[in-house]
Amino acid sequence: MVVLLLKRHRYLTTLVSSIILLLLYFQNSLLILSERSPCACHICVSDRKKSDWFRERYNPNVPLLLNSTNSVLHADVSRWWKGLQTVPNTSSYTKVVDQLFSLFPDKHHYSDAGPDRCRTCAVVGNSGNLLGSNYGPRIDFHDFVIRINKGPTKGYEKDVGLKTTHRIMYPESAVDLDNSTHLVLFPFKILDIEWLISAFSSKTIIQTYSKVPSTIKANKDKVMVLHPAFIRYVFDNWAEGHGRYPSTGFLTLIFALHICDEVNVFGFGATSGGIWHHYFEKTLTSYQGVHAGKFENEIISQLQKINKILVHMGRT
Ligand SMILES: *[C@@H]1O[C@H](CO)[C@@H](O)[C@H](O)[C@H]1NC(C)=O
Ligand SMILES: *[C@@H]1O[C@H](CO)[C@@H](O)[C@H](O)[C@H]1NC(C)=O
Ligand SMILES: *[C@@H]1O[C@H](CO)[C@@H](O)[C@H](O)[C@H]1NC(C)=O
């Protein structure tokens, strides 16, 4: 009798623990099922779950582009951003921003992220490592193709592609665009925003610290201006205060992390021979200057290591 009871007891314990284990197991799978992926791609840039390093840096709520409701700058952002300008006499930021939205669309872009979107982006830098790469078709295959400054496509289609959905620029690097390309102004000073307004209206500004075009061809309805708070965010969170302010290439890459679900990087870094030059110029470029090139490169390598971006090294 005692033996039988003991046996039964053991049987019950096993049964109960098996049920508990099963429940735990299914609870886990149910949790995984209920936590939907933030996008429809295989891997999502904005997924902050897998890396503490990424989660500490990536802020999904930072203002991205200037609009009329988010244009007031926090005192510390304002002080830092205005401190970047080397042009002494500047107009009032508030006045300039008011003009901005009387001329250009005042929209909230890229708020469409979600579990059904898989937006792929190519960020195309201007490195000489693009020459002979045959990346053209692969670059054009992306939803967004983001190019930087003067980097041309004409004559280089085989290596850099034809398509440009966004071109990053500032007055000193401005070029004409076709009607379908977004002009994304990266403002490093108030005068840059004034130049943008002037280029589409009075055409009177022809000089900043260097000569700049009085006007450019571009679709007024596709103009966007990067938020100064975003520049500060990249400086603080990503460049960790290295350099005077982040380079345009680095800013563009982090910008892409905020508007895309998948980011592929082309034309960054030196050639395989260790040479820094633009694919469209013979002259060598410096990669340090006011920017922390070396530190930025380490961050880019780390982003690649944790599968947030894929860097294509060019012809090897
Ligand atoms: C700069 O501002 C000061 C004070 O507002 C003014 O006296 C001066 O003429 C300005 N200089 C230029 C080059 O606009
Ligand atoms: C401006 O951008 C912010 C995000 O930075 C957004 O919440 C707001 O709705 C936008 N306003 C307009 C008028 O689009
Ligand atoms: C450019 O696109 C806009 C719409 O965004 C259109 O109104 C305009 O006519 C187009 N211009 C040219 C030259 O195709």
mmCIF file of C-alpha atoms and ligand atoms in Angstrom:
data_model
loop_
_atom_site.group_PDB
_atom_site.id
_atom_site.type_symbol
_atom_site.label_atom_id
_atom_site.label_comp_id
_atom_site.label_asym_id
_atom_site.label_seq_id
_atom_site.Cartn_x
_atom_site.Cartn_y
_atom_site.Cartn_z
ATOM 1 C CA MET A 1 0.000 0.000 0.000
ATOM 2 C CA VAL A 2 2.734 2.444 1.012
ATOM 3 C CA VAL A 3 4.762 1.461 -1.984
ATOM 4 C CA LEU A 4 1.808 2.011 -4.249
ATOM 5 C CA LEU A 5 1.126 5.442 -2.777
ATOM 6 C CA LEU A 6 4.748 6.433 -3.181
ATOM 7 C CA LYS A 7 4.722 5.273 -6.773
ATOM 8 C CA ARG A 8 1.593 7.214 -7.472
ATOM 9 C CA HIS A 9 3.090 10.233 -5.806
ATOM 10 C CA ARG A 10 6.193 10.011 -7.997
ATOM 11 C CA TYR A 11 3.988 9.593 -11.040
ATOM 12 C CA LEU A 12 1.990 12.676 -10.131
ATOM 13 C CA THR A 13 5.122 14.757 -9.527
ATOM 14 C CA THR A 14 6.479 13.777 -12.919
ATOM 15 C CA LEU A 15 3.187 14.565 -14.570
ATOM 16 C CA VAL A 16 2.885 17.958 -12.878
ATOM 17 C CA SER A 17 6.458 18.966 -13.676
ATOM 18 C CA SER A 18 5.988 17.873 -17.294
ATOM 19 C CA ILE A 19 2.898 20.028 -17.570
ATOM 20 C CA ILE A 20 4.721 22.979 -16.035
ATOM 21 C CA LEU A 21 7.635 22.524 -18.436
ATOM 22 C CA LEU A 22 5.288 22.289 -21.396
ATOM 23 C CA LEU A 23 3.465 25.437 -20.322
ATOM 24 C CA LEU A 24 6.744 27.310 -19.918
ATOM 25 C CA TYR A 25 7.845 26.139 -23.338
ATOM 26 C CA PHE A 26 4.661 27.260 -25.055
ATOM 27 C CA GLN A 27 4.550 30.510 -23.143
ATOM 28 C CA ASN A 28 7.926 31.339 -24.676
ATOM 29 C CA SER A 29 6.811 30.558 -28.214
ATOM 30 C CA LEU A 30 3.581 32.470 -27.675
ATOM 31 C CA LEU A 31 5.619 35.470 -26.521
ATOM 32 C CA ILE A 32 7.833 35.257 -29.600
ATOM 33 C CA LEU A 33 4.766 35.073 -31.824
ATOM 34 C CA SER A 34 3.074 38.038 -30.182
ATOM 35 C CA GLU A 35 6.181 40.265 -30.405
ATOM 36 C CA ARG A 36 5.874 41.266 -34.039
ATOM 37 C CA SER A 37 8.960 42.332 -35.901
ATOM 38 C CA PRO A 38 9.130 46.151 -36.372
ATOM 39 C CA CYS A 39 9.351 45.739 -40.158
ATOM 40 C CA ALA A 40 8.739 43.246 -42.940
ATOM 41 C CA CYS A 41 12.388 42.751 -43.931
ATOM 42 C CA HIS A 42 14.434 39.769 -42.809
ATOM 43 C CA ILE A 43 16.400 41.958 -40.392
ATOM 44 C CA CYS A 44 15.092 45.402 -39.286
ATOM 45 C CA VAL A 45 17.434 48.296 -38.607
ATOM 46 C CA SER A 46 15.134 49.780 -35.977
ATOM 47 C CA ASP A 47 14.975 46.528 -33.989
ATOM 48 C CA ARG A 48 16.654 47.495 -30.726
ATOM 49 C CA LYS A 49 16.269 44.149 -28.999
ATOM 50 C CA LYS A 50 19.383 42.252 -29.937
ATOM 51 C CA SER A 51 22.201 44.658 -29.138
ATOM 52 C CA ASP A 52 22.715 46.766 -26.008
ATOM 53 C CA TRP A 53 25.379 48.755 -27.839
ATOM 54 C CA PHE A 54 22.830 49.699 -30.500
ATOM 55 C CA ARG A 55 20.007 50.337 -28.054
ATOM 56 C CA GLU A 56 22.144 52.804 -26.094
ATOM 57 C CA ARG A 57 22.812 54.849 -29.215
ATOM 58 C CA TYR A 58 19.744 54.564 -31.434
ATOM 59 C CA ASN A 59 16.962 56.976 -30.469
ATOM 60 C CA PRO A 60 13.834 56.371 -32.579
ATOM 61 C CA ASN A 61 12.218 59.580 -31.273
ATOM 62 C CA VAL A 62 14.839 62.115 -32.294
ATOM 63 C CA PRO A 63 13.481 64.823 -34.653
ATOM 64 C CA LEU A 64 14.639 63.989 -38.157
ATOM 65 C CA LEU A 65 13.543 66.759 -40.494
ATOM 66 C CA LEU A 66 12.557 70.341 -39.737
ATOM 67 C CA ASN A 67 8.889 71.209 -39.828
ATOM 68 C CA SER A 68 6.852 74.086 -38.458
ATOM 69 C CA THR A 69 5.851 72.265 -35.272
ATOM 70 C CA ASN A 70 9.266 70.904 -34.251
ATOM 71 C CA SER A 71 11.498 73.798 -35.331
ATOM 72 C CA VAL A 72 12.087 75.346 -31.895
ATOM 73 C CA LEU A 73 15.559 74.294 -30.755
ATOM 74 C CA HIS A 74 16.444 73.276 -27.217
ATOM 75 C CA ALA A 75 18.857 75.764 -25.670
ATOM 76 C CA ASP A 76 21.818 73.351 -25.693
ATOM 77 C CA VAL A 77 21.188 72.237 -29.295
ATOM 78 C CA SER A 78 20.827 75.863 -30.355
ATOM 79 C CA ARG A 79 24.043 76.923 -28.645
ATOM 80 C CA TRP A 80 26.036 73.987 -30.048
ATOM 81 C CA TRP A 81 24.653 74.247 -33.584
ATOM 82 C CA LYS A 82 25.099 78.030 -33.783
ATOM 83 C CA GLY A 83 28.641 77.518 -32.485
ATOM 84 C CA LEU A 84 29.481 75.572 -35.656
ATOM 85 C CA GLN A 85 29.048 78.552 -37.935
ATOM 86 C CA THR A 86 32.094 80.457 -38.982
ATOM 87 C CA VAL A 87 30.153 83.236 -40.698
ATOM 88 C CA PRO A 88 29.953 86.004 -38.074
ATOM 89 C CA ASN A 89 26.746 87.974 -38.692
ATOM 90 C CA THR A 90 23.775 85.711 -38.882
ATOM 91 C CA SER A 91 20.072 86.269 -39.189
ATOM 92 C CA SER A 92 17.567 85.113 -36.650
ATOM 93 C CA TYR A 93 16.907 81.374 -36.858
ATOM 94 C CA THR A 94 13.213 81.832 -36.076
ATOM 95 C CA LYS A 95 12.720 84.334 -38.875
ATOM 96 C CA VAL A 96 14.521 82.142 -41.384
ATOM 97 C CA VAL A 97 12.551 79.040 -40.416
ATOM 98 C CA ASP A 98 9.255 80.928 -40.818
ATOM 99 C CA GLN A 99 10.223 81.767 -44.390
ATOM 100 C CA LEU A 100 11.255 78.179 -44.981
ATOM 101 C CA PHE A 101 7.775 76.769 -44.505
ATOM 102 C CA SER A 102 6.077 79.472 -46.496
ATOM 103 C CA LEU A 103 8.109 78.257 -49.475
ATOM 104 C CA PHE A 104 8.576 74.503 -49.020
ATOM 105 C CA PRO A 105 6.160 71.744 -48.020
ATOM 106 C CA ASP A 106 5.609 71.358 -44.306
ATOM 107 C CA LYS A 107 5.071 67.639 -43.968
ATOM 108 C CA HIS A 108 5.805 64.857 -41.584
ATOM 109 C CA HIS A 109 7.881 62.410 -43.637
ATOM 110 C CA TYR A 110 8.724 58.781 -42.948
ATOM 111 C CA SER A 111 6.196 58.146 -40.222
ATOM 112 C CA ASP A 112 5.087 55.017 -42.090
ATOM 113 C CA ALA A 113 7.417 52.524 -40.411
ATOM 114 C CA GLY A 114 5.669 49.348 -39.335
ATOM 115 C CA PRO A 115 5.486 45.569 -39.519
ATOM 116 C CA ASP A 116 4.268 45.664 -43.137
ATOM 117 C CA ARG A 117 7.035 47.858 -44.551
ATOM 118 C CA CYS A 118 10.375 46.656 -45.864
ATOM 119 C CA ARG A 119 12.167 49.691 -47.251
ATOM 120 C CA THR A 120 15.625 48.955 -48.601
ATOM 121 C CA CYS A 121 18.147 51.765 -48.963
ATOM 122 C CA ALA A 122 21.493 52.205 -50.644
ATOM 123 C CA VAL A 123 23.701 54.892 -49.137
ATOM 124 C CA VAL A 124 26.201 55.780 -51.830
ATOM 125 C CA GLY A 125 29.351 57.609 -50.761
ATOM 126 C CA ASN A 126 31.907 59.043 -53.137
ATOM 127 C CA SER A 127 34.888 56.771 -52.553
ATOM 128 C CA GLY A 128 37.203 55.754 -55.398
ATOM 129 C CA ASN A 129 36.544 52.130 -54.385
ATOM 130 C CA LEU A 130 33.398 52.323 -56.543
ATOM 131 C CA LEU A 131 35.464 52.470 -59.732
ATOM 132 C CA GLY A 132 35.400 49.086 -61.454
ATOM 133 C CA SER A 133 32.961 47.679 -58.874
ATOM 134 C CA ASN A 134 30.069 47.057 -61.297
ATOM 135 C CA TYR A 135 27.700 47.909 -58.417
ATOM 136 C CA GLY A 136 25.364 50.010 -60.619
ATOM 137 C CA PRO A 137 22.472 47.545 -61.035
ATOM 138 C CA ARG A 138 22.736 46.396 -57.424
ATOM 139 C CA ILE A 139 22.537 50.002 -56.156
ATOM 140 C CA ASP A 140 19.555 50.845 -58.383
ATOM 141 C CA PHE A 141 17.675 47.819 -57.038
ATOM 142 C CA HIS A 142 17.013 49.583 -53.700
ATOM 143 C CA ASP A 143 13.809 51.515 -52.887
ATOM 144 C CA PHE A 144 15.846 54.564 -51.858
ATOM 145 C CA VAL A 145 19.177 55.504 -53.362
ATOM 146 C CA ILE A 146 20.754 58.234 -51.254
ATOM 147 C CA ARG A 147 23.705 60.064 -52.784
ATOM 148 C CA ILE A 148 25.970 62.626 -51.218
ATOM 149 C CA ASN A 149 27.101 66.057 -52.440
ATOM 150 C CA LYS A 150 28.389 66.224 -55.998
ATOM 151 C CA GLY A 151 28.786 62.465 -56.638
ATOM 152 C CA PRO A 152 27.638 62.170 -60.290
ATOM 153 C CA THR A 153 25.919 59.249 -61.985
ATOM 154 C CA LYS A 154 26.380 60.348 -65.591
ATOM 155 C CA GLY A 155 29.358 58.528 -67.068
ATOM 156 C CA TYR A 156 29.659 56.234 -64.028
ATOM 157 C CA GLU A 157 26.375 54.295 -64.323
ATOM 158 C CA LYS A 158 28.034 50.872 -64.462
ATOM 159 C CA ASP A 159 29.653 51.383 -61.053
ATOM 160 C CA VAL A 160 27.292 53.756 -59.220
ATOM 161 C CA GLY A 161 23.882 53.289 -60.888
ATOM 162 C CA LEU A 162 21.437 55.792 -62.370
ATOM 163 C CA LYS A 163 18.781 56.208 -59.741
ATOM 164 C CA THR A 164 18.835 58.968 -57.106
ATOM 165 C CA THR A 165 15.860 59.306 -54.774
ATOM 166 C CA HIS A 166 17.646 61.563 -52.260
ATOM 167 C CA ARG A 167 20.633 63.828 -52.608
ATOM 168 C CA ILE A 168 22.280 65.198 -49.498
ATOM 169 C CA MET A 169 23.762 68.660 -49.964
ATOM 170 C CA TYR A 170 24.720 71.996 -48.501
ATOM 171 C CA PRO A 171 25.249 75.243 -50.459
ATOM 172 C CA GLU A 172 28.947 74.639 -51.065
ATOM 173 C CA SER A 173 28.279 71.167 -52.515
ATOM 174 C CA ALA A 174 25.058 71.912 -54.407
ATOM 175 C CA VAL A 175 24.284 70.432 -57.819
ATOM 176 C CA ASP A 176 21.220 70.359 -60.085
ATOM 177 C CA LEU A 177 18.762 67.538 -59.477
ATOM 178 C CA ASP A 178 16.123 65.896 -61.601
ATOM 179 C CA ASN A 179 12.462 66.336 -60.783
ATOM 180 C CA SER A 180 12.078 63.064 -58.909
ATOM 181 C CA THR A 181 14.945 63.511 -56.441
ATOM 182 C CA HIS A 182 14.541 64.786 -52.893
ATOM 183 C CA LEU A 183 16.915 67.601 -52.044
ATOM 184 C CA VAL A 184 17.954 66.981 -48.438
ATOM 185 C CA LEU A 185 19.741 70.020 -47.053
ATOM 186 C CA PHE A 186 22.130 69.350 -44.177
ATOM 187 C CA PRO A 187 22.308 72.780 -42.502
ATOM 188 C CA PHE A 188 25.583 73.481 -40.708
ATOM 189 C CA LYS A 189 24.692 77.152 -40.297
ATOM 190 C CA ILE A 190 21.672 79.439 -40.541
ATOM 191 C CA LEU A 191 23.046 80.846 -43.789
ATOM 192 C CA ASP A 192 22.626 77.387 -45.355
ATOM 193 C CA ILE A 193 18.870 77.556 -44.804
ATOM 194 C CA GLU A 194 18.854 81.161 -46.067
ATOM 195 C CA TRP A 195 20.690 80.001 -49.182
ATOM 196 C CA LEU A 196 18.063 77.313 -49.795
ATOM 197 C CA ILE A 197 15.290 79.897 -49.591
ATOM 198 C CA SER A 198 17.227 82.313 -51.788
ATOM 199 C CA ALA A 199 17.988 79.619 -54.382
ATOM 200 C CA PHE A 200 14.252 79.085 -54.902
ATOM 201 C CA SER A 201 13.221 82.749 -54.656
ATOM 202 C CA SER A 202 15.369 85.889 -54.861
ATOM 203 C CA LYS A 203 18.585 84.065 -55.964
ATOM 204 C CA THR A 204 20.645 86.745 -54.186
ATOM 205 C CA ILE A 205 22.974 84.639 -52.024
ATOM 206 C CA ILE A 206 26.081 83.764 -54.020
ATOM 207 C CA GLN A 207 28.666 83.561 -51.279
ATOM 208 C CA THR A 208 29.082 81.758 -47.961
ATOM 209 C CA TYR A 209 32.667 80.964 -46.910
ATOM 210 C CA SER A 210 33.123 80.214 -50.600
ATOM 211 C CA LYS A 211 31.294 80.975 -53.815
ATOM 212 C CA VAL A 212 27.979 79.111 -54.081
ATOM 213 C CA PRO A 213 25.451 78.777 -56.927
ATOM 214 C CA SER A 214 22.725 81.432 -56.791
ATOM 215 C CA THR A 215 20.163 78.833 -57.792
ATOM 216 C CA ILE A 216 19.819 75.155 -58.658
ATOM 217 C CA LYS A 217 17.377 72.964 -60.544
ATOM 218 C CA ALA A 218 15.322 70.857 -58.150
ATOM 219 C CA ASN A 219 11.732 70.004 -57.352
ATOM 220 C CA LYS A 220 10.541 72.483 -54.717
ATOM 221 C CA ASP A 221 7.954 69.979 -53.468
ATOM 222 C CA LYS A 222 10.678 67.478 -52.592
ATOM 223 C CA VAL A 223 12.884 69.722 -50.469
ATOM 224 C CA MET A 224 13.713 68.585 -46.925
ATOM 225 C CA VAL A 225 15.932 70.069 -44.239
ATOM 226 C CA LEU A 226 17.714 67.932 -41.653
ATOM 227 C CA HIS A 227 16.854 68.966 -38.099
ATOM 228 C CA PRO A 228 19.769 70.591 -36.204
ATOM 229 C CA ALA A 229 18.839 68.399 -33.229
ATOM 230 C CA PHE A 230 19.555 65.363 -35.420
ATOM 231 C CA ILE A 231 23.077 66.624 -36.147
ATOM 232 C CA ARG A 232 23.608 67.088 -32.428
ATOM 233 C CA TYR A 233 22.197 63.607 -31.731
ATOM 234 C CA VAL A 234 24.648 62.011 -34.168
ATOM 235 C CA PHE A 235 27.474 63.994 -32.564
ATOM 236 C CA ASP A 236 26.492 62.936 -29.033
ATOM 237 C CA ASN A 237 25.193 59.396 -29.430
ATOM 238 C CA TRP A 238 27.144 58.083 -32.397
ATOM 239 C CA ALA A 239 30.352 60.119 -32.733
ATOM 240 C CA GLU A 240 30.486 60.362 -28.922
ATOM 241 C CA GLY A 241 31.751 63.920 -29.173
ATOM 242 C CA HIS A 242 34.705 63.108 -31.441
ATOM 243 C CA GLY A 243 35.718 65.755 -33.980
ATOM 244 C CA ARG A 244 34.098 69.172 -34.213
ATOM 245 C CA TYR A 245 30.941 67.809 -35.815
ATOM 246 C CA PRO A 246 30.079 64.608 -37.730
ATOM 247 C CA SER A 247 31.053 64.213 -41.393
ATOM 248 C CA THR A 248 28.345 64.381 -44.061
ATOM 249 C CA GLY A 249 28.863 60.713 -44.957
ATOM 250 C CA PHE A 250 28.450 59.608 -41.362
ATOM 251 C CA LEU A 251 25.381 61.826 -40.842
ATOM 252 C CA THR A 252 23.875 60.374 -44.016
ATOM 253 C CA LEU A 253 24.425 56.829 -42.813
ATOM 254 C CA ILE A 254 22.747 57.476 -39.462
ATOM 255 C CA PHE A 255 19.954 59.367 -41.263
ATOM 256 C CA ALA A 256 19.405 56.221 -43.355
ATOM 257 C CA LEU A 257 19.176 54.107 -40.200
ATOM 258 C CA HIS A 258 16.192 56.256 -39.260
ATOM 259 C CA ILE A 259 14.239 56.234 -42.536
ATOM 260 C CA CYS A 260 15.033 52.728 -43.848
ATOM 261 C CA ASP A 261 14.418 49.174 -42.733
ATOM 262 C CA GLU A 262 17.494 47.731 -44.441
ATOM 263 C CA VAL A 263 20.668 49.699 -45.230
ATOM 264 C CA ASN A 264 23.376 48.810 -47.731
ATOM 265 C CA VAL A 265 26.435 51.012 -47.894
ATOM 266 C CA PHE A 266 28.501 51.645 -51.022
ATOM 267 C CA GLY A 267 31.437 53.941 -51.754
ATOM 268 C CA PHE A 268 32.604 54.452 -48.180
ATOM 269 C CA GLY A 269 36.214 54.119 -47.073
ATOM 270 C CA ALA A 270 39.479 53.975 -48.951
ATOM 271 C CA THR A 271 40.276 51.989 -52.078
ATOM 272 C CA SER A 272 41.795 48.547 -51.567
ATOM 273 C CA GLY A 273 45.170 50.247 -52.060
ATOM 274 C CA GLY A 274 44.453 52.487 -49.049
ATOM 275 C CA ILE A 275 43.895 55.604 -51.158
ATOM 276 C CA TRP A 276 41.254 58.180 -50.268
ATOM 277 C CA HIS A 277 39.839 59.905 -53.321
ATOM 278 C CA HIS A 278 36.471 60.624 -54.940
ATOM 279 C CA TYR A 279 35.480 58.323 -57.782
ATOM 280 C CA PHE A 280 34.901 61.354 -60.026
ATOM 281 C CA GLU A 281 38.125 63.220 -59.220
ATOM 282 C CA LYS A 282 41.819 62.466 -59.505
ATOM 283 C CA THR A 283 42.833 64.522 -56.471
ATOM 284 C CA LEU A 284 43.274 62.845 -53.089
ATOM 285 C CA THR A 285 40.867 63.731 -50.296
ATOM 286 C CA SER A 286 41.635 63.954 -46.616
ATOM 287 C CA TYR A 287 39.429 61.941 -44.331
ATOM 288 C CA GLN A 288 40.254 63.640 -41.059
ATOM 289 C CA GLY A 289 39.999 67.451 -41.029
ATOM 290 C CA VAL A 290 37.317 68.690 -38.637
ATOM 291 C CA HIS A 291 35.734 65.231 -38.528
ATOM 292 C CA ALA A 292 36.715 62.178 -36.518
ATOM 293 C CA GLY A 293 37.131 59.904 -39.554
ATOM 294 C CA LYS A 294 38.856 57.119 -37.685
ATOM 295 C CA PHE A 295 36.281 56.967 -34.907
ATOM 296 C CA GLU A 296 33.392 57.169 -37.397
ATOM 297 C CA ASN A 297 34.893 54.223 -39.291
ATOM 298 C CA GLU A 298 35.007 52.157 -36.114
ATOM 299 C CA ILE A 299 31.311 52.847 -35.513
ATOM 300 C CA ILE A 300 30.535 51.862 -39.111
ATOM 301 C CA SER A 301 32.459 48.594 -38.630
ATOM 302 C CA GLN A 302 30.550 47.905 -35.437
ATOM 303 C CA LEU A 303 27.207 48.542 -37.193
ATOM 304 C CA GLN A 304 28.254 46.012 -39.792
ATOM 305 C CA LYS A 305 29.340 43.526 -37.142
ATOM 306 C CA ILE A 306 25.903 43.538 -35.514
ATOM 307 C CA ASN A 307 24.175 43.214 -38.927
ATOM 308 C CA LYS A 308 22.587 46.663 -38.978
ATOM 309 C CA ILE A 309 24.250 47.574 -42.261
ATOM 310 C CA LEU A 310 26.126 45.795 -44.999
ATOM 311 C CA VAL A 311 29.192 47.639 -46.266
ATOM 312 C CA HIS A 312 30.195 46.834 -49.838
ATOM 313 C CA MET A 313 33.925 47.349 -50.159
ATOM 314 C CA GLY A 314 34.144 47.902 -53.905
ATOM 315 C CA ARG A 315 36.636 46.400 -56.282
ATOM 316 C CA THR A 316 39.083 44.222 -54.414
HETATM 317 C C1 LIG B 1 27.064 92.840 -38.125
HETATM 318 O O1 LIG B 1 26.167 93.251 -37.093
HETATM 319 C C2 LIG B 1 26.491 94.474 -36.495
HETATM 320 C C3 LIG B 1 25.521 94.692 -35.332
HETATM 321 O O2 LIG B 1 24.221 94.277 -35.650
HETATM 322 C C4 LIG B 1 26.465 95.598 -37.534
HETATM 323 O O3 LIG B 1 26.836 96.829 -36.939
HETATM 324 C C5 LIG B 1 27.439 95.269 -38.666
HETATM 325 O O4 LIG B 1 27.345 96.229 -39.699
HETATM 326 C C6 LIG B 1 27.128 93.866 -39.242
HETATM 327 N N1 LIG B 1 28.131 93.501 -40.246
HETATM 328 C C7 LIG B 1 27.833 92.974 -41.425
HETATM 329 C C8 LIG B 1 28.992 92.608 -42.294
HETATM 330 O O5 LIG B 1 26.683 92.777 -41.791
HETATM 331 C C1 LIG B 2 6.844 67.560 -37.307
HETATM 332 O O1 LIG B 2 7.691 66.499 -36.944
HETATM 333 C C2 LIG B 2 7.345 65.884 -35.705
HETATM 334 C C3 LIG B 2 8.407 64.836 -35.416
HETATM 335 O O2 LIG B 2 9.669 65.456 -35.275
HETATM 336 C C4 LIG B 2 5.966 65.291 -35.809
HETATM 337 O O3 LIG B 2 5.591 64.736 -34.579
HETATM 338 C C5 LIG B 2 4.965 66.357 -36.233
HETATM 339 O O4 LIG B 2 3.720 65.778 -36.452
HETATM 340 C C6 LIG B 2 5.419 67.060 -37.494
HETATM 341 N N1 LIG B 2 4.528 68.194 -37.794
HETATM 342 C C7 LIG B 2 4.041 68.419 -39.006
HETATM 343 C C8 LIG B 2 3.231 69.660 -39.177
HETATM 344 O O5 LIG B 2 4.212 67.672 -39.937
HETATM 345 C C1 LIG B 3 8.020 68.104 -61.307
HETATM 346 O O1 LIG B 3 7.126 67.449 -60.413
HETATM 347 C C2 LIG B 3 6.077 68.272 -59.906
HETATM 348 C C3 LIG B 3 5.275 67.455 -58.936
HETATM 349 O O2 LIG B 3 6.088 67.076 -57.841
HETATM 350 C C4 LIG B 3 5.225 68.784 -61.059
HETATM 351 O O3 LIG B 3 4.226 69.658 -60.572
HETATM 352 C C5 LIG B 3 6.120 69.533 -62.060
HETATM 353 O O4 LIG B 3 5.375 69.909 -63.182
HETATM 354 C C6 LIG B 3 7.285 68.655 -62.504
HETATM 355 N N1 LIG B 3 8.201 69.448 -63.337
HETATM 356 C C7 LIG B 3 8.789 68.966 -64.428
HETATM 357 C C8 LIG B 3 9.720 69.880 -65.132
HETATM 358 O O5 LIG B 3 8.609 67.834 -64.843
#
